[in-house]
Amino acid sequence: MSILRVILISVAGLVVTVAVIGAIVVFALPGGIALHRLPDAAGRSTPLARFATAAPVTAAAVPAGPALSALADPAWVATTAKKTGIPSRALAAYAGVAISFESRECGIGWNTLAGIGDIESRHGTIFGGHIAADGTATPAIFGVPLAGGAVANIPDSDRGTIDGDASIDRAVGPMQLIPEAWRNWHADGNADGVQDPQNIDDATLAAAGYLCRAGGKALNTESGWRQAVLAYNGSQQYLDDVIRYSTGYAADVAPSP
């Protein structure tokens, strides 16, 4: 699944094969993140109960538009972006989708979406790209061919209409969804009438829908949360990394004791 994550993930000689949703390149930790602040590098014993309540999003008093990103208070986005290093446009998408899910049985934290977005595409900035004002990844983000070996083997399923490759499937967009996942969970998060996996609002909303379904509508429980993330990518290393990034973002914005 991650554009940052597979072809070969080689850590201390351990090769990790990437799973379900997307595909990718060699995994590298973003240099801008203060990794020494992230708890439990192994991740397996990290308590996850705080995922549901940590660092709540402040909603906008009056949303500036119909896009889900407009649901987050601009002051909260600006402050949190400064604390976490997440680009504000990507953060607004994660926060807006989290707010939109608050009334649903599942619920999902903005920091979980941010953790996945960081691993998958560095919030849309991989390869020197950026997220435009309308939420579109510029340039478009495509993963490596899913032709087997160190990555999953997924024959072409969309004739290139989603991933631009009529010979083999590739993961697409800032949340690195494979064509099948996008077809199942496609969404219009910015309310422009177009469902685009290269748009951070659309892709984040689709990813949240997938995660909530995979977690049995129980992402506010540790078992449900872990189940959902592992469904997104079946690698234990991927789960550990999402835990580290998500808890790290929560810690970045937690009130001082």
mmCIF file of C-alpha atoms in Angstrom:
data_model
loop_
_atom_site.group_PDB
_atom_site.id
_atom_site.type_symbol
_atom_site.label_atom_id
_atom_site.label_comp_id
_atom_site.label_asym_id
_atom_site.label_seq_id
_atom_site.Cartn_x
_atom_site.Cartn_y
_atom_site.Cartn_z
ATOM 1 C CA MET A 1 0.000 0.000 0.000
ATOM 2 C CA SER A 2 2.251 2.882 0.438
ATOM 3 C CA ILE A 3 4.066 4.887 -2.139
ATOM 4 C CA LEU A 4 6.714 5.228 0.520
ATOM 5 C CA ARG A 5 6.537 1.699 1.647
ATOM 6 C CA VAL A 6 7.237 -1.245 -0.590
ATOM 7 C CA ILE A 7 9.186 -2.359 -3.347
ATOM 8 C CA LEU A 8 11.518 -3.579 -0.739
ATOM 9 C CA ILE A 9 11.259 -2.654 2.850
ATOM 10 C CA SER A 10 14.518 -3.749 4.272
ATOM 11 C CA VAL A 11 15.096 -2.996 7.914
ATOM 12 C CA ALA A 12 17.929 -4.771 9.666
ATOM 13 C CA GLY A 13 17.749 -7.431 7.000
ATOM 14 C CA LEU A 14 14.008 -7.998 7.398
ATOM 15 C CA VAL A 15 12.077 -7.859 4.139
ATOM 16 C CA VAL A 16 8.429 -6.956 4.549
ATOM 17 C CA THR A 17 5.929 -7.699 1.830
ATOM 18 C CA VAL A 18 3.255 -5.102 1.441
ATOM 19 C CA ALA A 19 -0.396 -6.003 1.270
ATOM 20 C CA VAL A 20 -3.761 -5.010 0.314
ATOM 21 C CA ILE A 21 -4.619 -1.524 -0.834
ATOM 22 C CA GLY A 22 -1.701 0.041 -2.510
ATOM 23 C CA ALA A 23 1.858 -0.150 -3.700
ATOM 24 C CA ILE A 24 4.912 1.647 -3.475
ATOM 25 C CA VAL A 25 8.519 2.543 -3.217
ATOM 26 C CA VAL A 26 11.302 2.181 -0.713
ATOM 27 C CA PHE A 27 10.088 3.233 2.720
ATOM 28 C CA ALA A 28 11.845 6.201 4.282
ATOM 29 C CA LEU A 29 10.942 8.173 7.369
ATOM 30 C CA PRO A 30 10.172 11.823 6.613
ATOM 31 C CA GLY A 31 13.049 13.988 7.713
ATOM 32 C CA GLY A 32 10.787 16.758 8.982
ATOM 33 C CA ILE A 33 9.251 14.704 11.778
ATOM 34 C CA ALA A 34 10.862 14.732 15.212
ATOM 35 C CA LEU A 35 10.896 10.961 15.560
ATOM 36 C CA HIS A 36 12.421 11.035 19.012
ATOM 37 C CA ARG A 37 9.034 12.294 20.254
ATOM 38 C CA LEU A 38 7.160 9.267 18.940
ATOM 39 C CA PRO A 39 6.448 6.655 21.630
ATOM 40 C CA ASP A 40 7.178 2.948 21.454
ATOM 41 C CA ALA A 41 9.140 2.363 18.281
ATOM 42 C CA ALA A 42 8.023 -1.262 18.233
ATOM 43 C CA GLY A 43 4.418 -0.165 18.607
ATOM 44 C CA ARG A 44 3.001 -3.530 19.614
ATOM 45 C CA SER A 45 2.405 -2.595 23.245
ATOM 46 C CA THR A 46 1.248 0.983 22.696
ATOM 47 C CA PRO A 47 -2.191 1.543 24.268
ATOM 48 C CA LEU A 48 -4.585 2.897 21.663
ATOM 49 C CA ALA A 49 -7.545 3.935 23.800
ATOM 50 C CA ARG A 50 -6.618 7.593 23.401
ATOM 51 C CA PHE A 51 -7.009 7.482 19.629
ATOM 52 C CA ALA A 52 -10.723 8.248 19.926
ATOM 53 C CA THR A 53 -10.301 11.260 22.187
ATOM 54 C CA ALA A 54 -6.811 12.635 21.663
ATOM 55 C CA ALA A 55 -6.395 16.034 20.116
ATOM 56 C CA PRO A 56 -10.021 16.686 19.113
ATOM 57 C CA VAL A 57 -10.635 18.870 16.105
ATOM 58 C CA THR A 58 -12.160 22.296 16.636
ATOM 59 C CA ALA A 59 -15.013 22.692 14.179
ATOM 60 C CA ALA A 60 -15.538 25.893 12.226
ATOM 61 C CA ALA A 61 -18.349 28.030 13.608
ATOM 62 C CA VAL A 62 -19.553 28.631 10.055
ATOM 63 C CA PRO A 63 -17.964 26.388 7.390
ATOM 64 C CA ALA A 64 -16.471 28.422 4.567
ATOM 65 C CA GLY A 65 -17.799 26.060 1.909
ATOM 66 C CA PRO A 66 -19.291 22.645 1.173
ATOM 67 C CA ALA A 67 -15.986 20.756 1.140
ATOM 68 C CA LEU A 68 -15.341 18.610 4.216
ATOM 69 C CA SER A 69 -12.048 20.437 4.717
ATOM 70 C CA ALA A 70 -14.100 23.574 5.459
ATOM 71 C CA LEU A 71 -15.566 21.917 8.561
ATOM 72 C CA ALA A 72 -12.324 22.371 10.517
ATOM 73 C CA ASP A 73 -11.709 25.688 12.231
ATOM 74 C CA PRO A 74 -8.993 27.541 10.255
ATOM 75 C CA ALA A 75 -7.314 28.674 13.484
ATOM 76 C CA TRP A 76 -7.128 25.058 14.695
ATOM 77 C CA VAL A 77 -5.709 23.968 11.342
ATOM 78 C CA ALA A 78 -3.064 26.706 11.362
ATOM 79 C CA THR A 79 -1.983 25.992 14.944
ATOM 80 C CA THR A 80 -1.970 22.220 14.520
ATOM 81 C CA ALA A 81 -0.130 22.381 11.194
ATOM 82 C CA LYS A 82 2.604 24.408 12.862
ATOM 83 C CA LYS A 83 2.897 21.943 15.743
ATOM 84 C CA THR A 84 2.868 18.788 13.633
ATOM 85 C CA GLY A 85 4.501 19.859 10.392
ATOM 86 C CA ILE A 86 1.539 18.544 8.383
ATOM 87 C CA PRO A 87 0.757 20.799 5.397
ATOM 88 C CA SER A 88 -2.371 22.770 6.272
ATOM 89 C CA ARG A 89 -4.357 21.728 3.186
ATOM 90 C CA ALA A 90 -3.843 18.030 3.921
ATOM 91 C CA LEU A 91 -4.535 18.561 7.622
ATOM 92 C CA ALA A 92 -7.811 20.333 6.843
ATOM 93 C CA ALA A 93 -8.888 17.269 4.850
ATOM 94 C CA TYR A 94 -8.011 14.829 7.646
ATOM 95 C CA ALA A 95 -9.753 17.020 10.216
ATOM 96 C CA GLY A 96 -12.833 17.661 8.107
ATOM 97 C CA VAL A 97 -13.337 13.975 7.392
ATOM 98 C CA ALA A 98 -12.898 13.182 11.101
ATOM 99 C CA ILE A 99 -15.551 15.780 11.979
ATOM 100 C CA SER A 100 -17.911 14.322 9.386
ATOM 101 C CA PHE A 101 -17.528 10.905 11.004
ATOM 102 C CA GLU A 102 -18.218 12.101 14.564
ATOM 103 C CA SER A 103 -21.919 11.339 14.247
ATOM 104 C CA ARG A 104 -21.283 7.865 12.849
ATOM 105 C CA GLU A 105 -21.040 4.727 14.914
ATOM 106 C CA CYS A 106 -17.466 4.140 13.786
ATOM 107 C CA GLY A 107 -15.674 7.421 14.401
ATOM 108 C CA ILE A 108 -12.106 7.957 13.272
ATOM 109 C CA GLY A 109 -9.430 10.326 14.535
ATOM 110 C CA TRP A 110 -7.797 12.949 12.360
ATOM 111 C CA ASN A 111 -4.433 11.728 13.640
ATOM 112 C CA THR A 112 -5.091 8.210 12.339
ATOM 113 C CA LEU A 113 -5.813 9.582 8.876
ATOM 114 C CA ALA A 114 -2.743 11.802 9.144
ATOM 115 C CA GLY A 115 -0.571 8.851 10.148
ATOM 116 C CA ILE A 116 -1.670 6.922 7.083
ATOM 117 C CA GLY A 117 -1.349 9.967 4.823
ATOM 118 C CA ASP A 118 2.185 10.539 6.056
ATOM 119 C CA ILE A 119 3.290 6.978 5.382
ATOM 120 C CA GLU A 120 1.541 6.767 2.030
ATOM 121 C CA SER A 121 2.656 10.005 0.382
ATOM 122 C CA ARG A 122 4.046 12.384 2.985
ATOM 123 C CA HIS A 123 0.713 14.178 2.844
ATOM 124 C CA GLY A 124 0.895 14.526 -0.919
ATOM 125 C CA THR A 125 4.391 16.030 -0.968
ATOM 126 C CA ILE A 126 6.292 12.929 -2.102
ATOM 127 C CA PHE A 127 8.611 13.438 -5.073
ATOM 128 C CA GLY A 128 8.458 17.194 -4.548
ATOM 129 C CA GLY A 129 4.723 17.446 -5.120
ATOM 130 C CA HIS A 130 2.114 19.371 -3.181
ATOM 131 C CA ILE A 131 -1.606 19.549 -2.535
ATOM 132 C CA ALA A 132 -3.181 22.402 -4.464
ATOM 133 C CA ALA A 133 -5.770 24.745 -2.955
ATOM 134 C CA ASP A 134 -8.593 22.644 -4.398
ATOM 135 C CA GLY A 135 -7.108 19.543 -2.754
ATOM 136 C CA THR A 136 -5.629 17.941 -5.868
ATOM 137 C CA ALA A 137 -2.246 16.226 -5.645
ATOM 138 C CA THR A 138 0.099 18.037 -8.018
ATOM 139 C CA PRO A 139 1.554 16.230 -9.862
ATOM 140 C CA ALA A 140 -0.698 13.167 -9.689
ATOM 141 C CA ILE A 141 0.665 10.361 -7.495
ATOM 142 C CA PHE A 142 0.949 6.807 -8.832
ATOM 143 C CA GLY A 143 2.501 3.842 -7.076
ATOM 144 C CA VAL A 144 4.797 1.250 -8.599
ATOM 145 C CA PRO A 145 3.369 -1.512 -10.807
ATOM 146 C CA LEU A 146 1.782 -4.218 -8.665
ATOM 147 C CA ALA A 147 3.436 -6.992 -10.605
ATOM 148 C CA GLY A 148 4.359 -9.374 -7.781
ATOM 149 C CA GLY A 149 7.698 -10.137 -6.205
ATOM 150 C CA ALA A 150 8.225 -7.694 -3.349
ATOM 151 C CA VAL A 151 4.758 -6.221 -3.926
ATOM 152 C CA ALA A 152 1.331 -7.707 -4.442
ATOM 153 C CA ASN A 153 0.471 -9.113 -7.853
ATOM 154 C CA ILE A 154 -2.685 -7.329 -9.005
ATOM 155 C CA PRO A 155 -3.481 -7.668 -12.720
ATOM 156 C CA ASP A 156 -5.012 -4.694 -14.450
ATOM 157 C CA SER A 157 -8.611 -4.212 -13.323
ATOM 158 C CA ASP A 158 -9.487 -0.776 -14.688
ATOM 159 C CA ARG A 159 -7.936 -0.661 -18.169
ATOM 160 C CA GLY A 160 -5.909 2.273 -16.929
ATOM 161 C CA THR A 161 -8.900 4.531 -16.296
ATOM 162 C CA ILE A 162 -7.982 5.056 -12.631
ATOM 163 C CA ASP A 163 -4.249 4.417 -12.428
ATOM 164 C CA GLY A 164 -3.204 5.387 -15.958
ATOM 165 C CA ASP A 165 -1.715 1.937 -16.614
ATOM 166 C CA ALA A 166 -3.635 -0.510 -18.794
ATOM 167 C CA SER A 167 -1.096 -3.298 -18.224
ATOM 168 C CA ILE A 168 -1.088 -3.654 -14.411
ATOM 169 C CA ASP A 169 -2.726 -2.049 -11.382
ATOM 170 C CA ARG A 170 -1.033 0.701 -9.371
ATOM 171 C CA ALA A 171 -2.052 2.500 -6.193
ATOM 172 C CA VAL A 172 -3.198 6.055 -6.755
ATOM 173 C CA GLY A 173 -3.412 9.386 -4.994
ATOM 174 C CA PRO A 174 -2.217 10.749 -1.648
ATOM 175 C CA MET A 175 -3.851 7.878 0.278
ATOM 176 C CA GLN A 176 -2.567 5.247 -2.203
ATOM 177 C CA LEU A 177 -5.765 3.362 -2.960
ATOM 178 C CA ILE A 178 -5.668 0.567 -5.512
ATOM 179 C CA PRO A 179 -8.266 0.809 -8.309
ATOM 180 C CA GLU A 180 -10.510 -1.848 -6.734
ATOM 181 C CA ALA A 181 -10.550 -0.022 -3.391
ATOM 182 C CA TRP A 182 -11.340 3.262 -5.125
ATOM 183 C CA ARG A 183 -14.200 1.691 -7.077
ATOM 184 C CA ASN A 184 -15.671 0.334 -3.832
ATOM 185 C CA TRP A 185 -15.202 3.458 -1.681
ATOM 186 C CA HIS A 186 -15.045 6.340 -4.167
ATOM 187 C CA ALA A 187 -16.223 9.607 -2.632
ATOM 188 C CA ASP A 188 -16.631 13.322 -3.281
ATOM 189 C CA GLY A 189 -15.165 14.929 -0.179
ATOM 190 C CA ASN A 190 -14.840 18.422 -1.623
ATOM 191 C CA ALA A 191 -18.372 18.494 -3.069
ATOM 192 C CA ASP A 192 -17.275 19.567 -6.540
ATOM 193 C CA GLY A 193 -19.286 16.872 -8.279
ATOM 194 C CA VAL A 194 -16.174 14.901 -9.214
ATOM 195 C CA GLN A 195 -14.837 11.827 -7.424
ATOM 196 C CA ASP A 196 -11.070 11.912 -7.801
ATOM 197 C CA PRO A 197 -8.581 9.645 -5.949
ATOM 198 C CA GLN A 198 -5.914 12.292 -6.569
ATOM 199 C CA ASN A 199 -7.905 14.790 -4.485
ATOM 200 C CA ILE A 200 -6.993 14.771 -0.779
ATOM 201 C CA ASP A 201 -10.611 15.377 0.335
ATOM 202 C CA ASP A 202 -12.023 12.615 -1.856
ATOM 203 C CA ALA A 203 -9.216 10.169 -1.104
ATOM 204 C CA THR A 204 -9.314 10.749 2.669
ATOM 205 C CA LEU A 205 -13.084 10.285 2.781
ATOM 206 C CA ALA A 206 -12.761 7.059 0.788
ATOM 207 C CA ALA A 207 -9.978 5.818 3.071
ATOM 208 C CA ALA A 208 -12.048 6.599 6.173
ATOM 209 C CA GLY A 209 -15.004 4.700 4.765
ATOM 210 C CA TYR A 210 -12.784 1.726 4.050
ATOM 211 C CA LEU A 211 -11.203 1.810 7.498
ATOM 212 C CA CYS A 212 -14.528 2.042 9.286
ATOM 213 C CA ARG A 213 -15.943 -0.886 7.339
ATOM 214 C CA ALA A 214 -12.800 -2.948 7.901
ATOM 215 C CA GLY A 215 -12.764 -2.130 11.622
ATOM 216 C CA GLY A 216 -16.306 -3.350 12.099
ATOM 217 C CA LYS A 217 -17.471 0.201 12.862
ATOM 218 C CA ALA A 218 -15.380 0.181 16.022
ATOM 219 C CA LEU A 219 -12.294 2.301 15.457
ATOM 220 C CA ASN A 220 -12.758 3.683 18.971
ATOM 221 C CA THR A 221 -11.644 0.298 20.336
ATOM 222 C CA GLU A 222 -8.090 -0.980 20.195
ATOM 223 C CA SER A 223 -9.004 -4.255 18.503
ATOM 224 C CA GLY A 224 -11.195 -2.534 15.917
ATOM 225 C CA TRP A 225 -8.552 0.087 15.213
ATOM 226 C CA ARG A 226 -5.825 -2.494 14.709
ATOM 227 C CA GLN A 227 -8.115 -4.612 12.543
ATOM 228 C CA ALA A 228 -8.889 -1.632 10.322
ATOM 229 C CA VAL A 229 -5.277 -0.566 9.825
ATOM 230 C CA LEU A 230 -4.197 -4.131 9.071
ATOM 231 C CA ALA A 231 -6.986 -4.383 6.507
ATOM 232 C CA TYR A 232 -5.613 -1.247 4.844
ATOM 233 C CA ASN A 233 -2.177 -2.864 4.759
ATOM 234 C CA GLY A 234 -1.564 -6.323 6.200
ATOM 235 C CA SER A 235 2.009 -5.696 7.310
ATOM 236 C CA GLN A 236 2.788 -5.644 11.034
ATOM 237 C CA GLN A 237 5.487 -3.083 10.300
ATOM 238 C CA TYR A 238 2.882 -0.875 8.637
ATOM 239 C CA LEU A 239 0.651 -1.134 11.715
ATOM 240 C CA ASP A 240 3.573 -0.237 13.959
ATOM 241 C CA ASP A 241 4.402 2.774 11.799
ATOM 242 C CA VAL A 242 0.815 4.063 11.781
ATOM 243 C CA ILE A 243 0.761 3.742 15.568
ATOM 244 C CA ARG A 244 3.979 5.718 15.865
ATOM 245 C CA TYR A 245 2.904 8.519 13.559
ATOM 246 C CA SER A 246 -0.642 8.741 14.894
ATOM 247 C CA THR A 247 0.382 8.786 18.536
ATOM 248 C CA GLY A 248 3.167 11.213 17.676
ATOM 249 C CA TYR A 249 0.732 13.673 16.114
ATOM 250 C CA ALA A 250 -1.593 13.332 19.098
ATOM 251 C CA ALA A 251 1.321 14.021 21.441
ATOM 252 C CA ASP A 252 2.355 17.073 19.408
ATOM 253 C CA VAL A 253 -0.944 18.821 20.065
ATOM 254 C CA ALA A 254 -1.787 17.441 23.502
ATOM 255 C CA PRO A 255 -2.302 20.100 26.200
ATOM 256 C CA SER A 256 0.706 20.667 28.411
ATOM 257 C CA PRO A 257 0.364 18.921 31.788
#
